[in-house]
């Protein structure tokens, strides 16, 4: 079974500072990895995904994440935080549909990002 | 393209009343998921369907909760009778097995308040 651990339930940065949100995964087979973002009072939307094509994945709004198999990590970064980045971020893992009908996406508990002016 | 559509967006009801939440998945998607989100427990998977058939309902809290998917374009989550502890945001999500990765597309959610 796969699992995800997000380190830090709350991260606070200043506007213009580096954003680093940490995610470690556990999976017995090569995983697919995702970062979702949830703005207040909205649903989750996909930020970026790793599907084994490239280890450095670029997403929307200037975010990117690097898949590091040796560290079982998929940390999310953005060089310069903007006020509009304030949201909750969820890391998720799946093994795709190779598992047959018993498929599901497993989410981390989320990290709330606060951006200070 | 239309995304996942949920209704109602907000529901306020009194304890003991029946609540029905509705979801229309993205056309062509063959998986549908119901999640519940609370401050205390985060995002919880309640149940999911594949080709309209329930696959795993182990996350459904108790018998007061039931979910159906009568056809590929419609699903309901029903709570009867409702209790204050059911207050949460309920999300519906869908995915397409042919995409292989398992990416989920979420609706905007239904915020339920049980008084």
Coordinates of C-alpha atoms in Angstrom, one line a residue, chain A:
Chain A
X1 CA 0.0 0.0 0.0
X2 CA 1.1 3.5 -0.7
X3 CA 1.3 6.4 1.7
X4 CA 2.3 10.1 1.8
X5 CA 3.8 12.2 4.6
X6 CA 3.8 15.9 4.5
X7 CA 6.2 17.5 6.9
X8 CA 4.8 20.6 8.5
X9 CA 1.1 21.3 8.7
X10 CA 1.7 25.0 8.4
X11 CA 4.4 26.9 6.6
X12 CA 4.7 30.7 6.8
X13 CA 6.9 32.7 4.4
X14 CA 7.4 36.3 3.4
X15 CA 6.3 37.6 0.1
X16 CA 9.2 37.1 -2.4
X17 CA 10.8 34.3 -0.3
X18 CA 11.4 30.7 -1.4
X19 CA 8.5 28.3 -0.8
X20 CA 9.4 24.8 0.1
X21 CA 6.7 22.3 1.0
X22 CA 7.9 18.8 1.8
X23 CA 6.4 15.5 0.8
X24 CA 7.8 12.0 1.3
X25 CA 6.1 8.9 -0.1
X26 CA 6.0 5.2 0.4
X27 CA 5.1 2.8 -2.4
X28 CA 6.0 -0.7 -3.3
X29 CA 5.8 0.0 -7.0
X30 CA 6.9 3.0 -9.1
X31 CA 4.5 5.7 -8.1
X32 CA 2.6 8.6 -9.7
X33 CA 2.8 11.7 -7.6
X34 CA 0.7 14.8 -7.5
X35 CA 0.5 18.1 -5.8
X36 CA -3.0 19.7 -5.4
X37 CA -3.8 23.2 -4.2
X38 CA -7.0 24.2 -2.4
X39 CA -7.8 27.9 -2.2
X40 CA -10.3 29.0 0.5
X41 CA -13.8 27.7 -0.1
X42 CA -12.8 25.9 -3.3
X43 CA -12.2 22.4 -4.4
X44 CA -8.8 20.8 -5.0
X45 CA -7.1 21.6 -8.3
X46 CA -4.1 19.9 -9.8
X47 CA -0.8 21.9 -9.5
X48 CA 1.5 19.4 -11.1
X49 CA 2.1 15.7 -11.5
X50 CA 5.0 13.2 -11.8
X51 CA 4.4 10.4 -14.3
X52 CA 8.0 9.1 -14.7
X53 CA 8.6 11.2 -17.9
X54 CA 11.0 13.7 -16.1
X55 CA 12.1 14.0 -12.5
X56 CA 11.7 17.8 -12.5
X57 CA 8.1 18.7 -13.0
X58 CA 6.9 22.2 -13.7
X59 CA 3.3 23.1 -12.8
X60 CA 1.1 26.1 -12.8
X61 CA 1.8 29.5 -11.1
X62 CA 5.6 29.0 -11.1
X63 CA 5.6 25.9 -8.9
X64 CA 7.8 22.9 -9.5
X65 CA 8.6 19.6 -7.8
X66 CA 11.5 17.2 -8.1
X67 CA 11.1 13.4 -7.8
X68 CA 14.0 11.9 -5.9
X69 CA 13.7 8.2 -5.8
X70 CA 16.7 7.7 -3.4
X71 CA 15.1 10.0 -0.9
X72 CA 11.5 8.9 -1.7
X73 CA 10.6 12.6 -1.8
X74 CA 8.6 14.9 -4.0
X75 CA 9.1 18.4 -2.5
X76 CA 7.2 21.4 -3.9
X77 CA 9.1 24.6 -4.5
X78 CA 8.6 28.1 -5.8
X79 CA 11.4 30.6 -6.0
X80 CA 9.4 33.7 -5.0
X81 CA 6.2 33.6 -3.0
X82 CA 3.3 35.7 -3.9
X83 CA 0.3 36.7 -1.7
X84 CA -2.0 34.8 -4.1
X85 CA -0.1 31.5 -3.2
X86 CA -1.7 31.4 0.2
X87 CA -3.7 28.1 0.2
X88 CA -3.6 24.6 1.4
X89 CA -1.4 22.2 -0.5
X90 CA -1.8 18.4 -0.7
X91 CA 0.6 15.8 -1.9
X92 CA -0.8 12.6 -3.2
X93 CA 0.4 9.2 -4.5
X94 CA -1.1 6.5 -6.7
X95 CA 0.1 3.4 -8.4
X96 CA -2.1 4.1 -11.4
X97 CA -4.6 1.6 -12.8
X98 CA -2.1 -1.2 -12.9
X99 CA -3.6 -2.4 -9.7
X100 CA -6.9 -3.3 -11.4
X101 CA -10.1 -2.2 -9.8
X102 CA -8.7 -1.6 -6.4
X103 CA -7.3 1.8 -7.3
X104 CA -7.3 4.9 -5.2
X105 CA -5.3 8.1 -4.7
X106 CA -3.8 8.5 -1.3
X107 CA -3.5 12.1 0.1
X108 CA -1.3 13.6 2.7
X109 CA -2.8 15.7 5.5
X110 CA -2.0 18.9 3.8
X111 CA 0.2 21.9 4.4
X112 CA -1.3 25.4 4.9
X113 CA 0.9 28.0 3.3
X114 CA 0.7 31.6 4.7
X115 CA 2.4 34.4 2.8
X116 CA 3.2 37.5 4.8
X117 CA 3.5 40.9 3.2

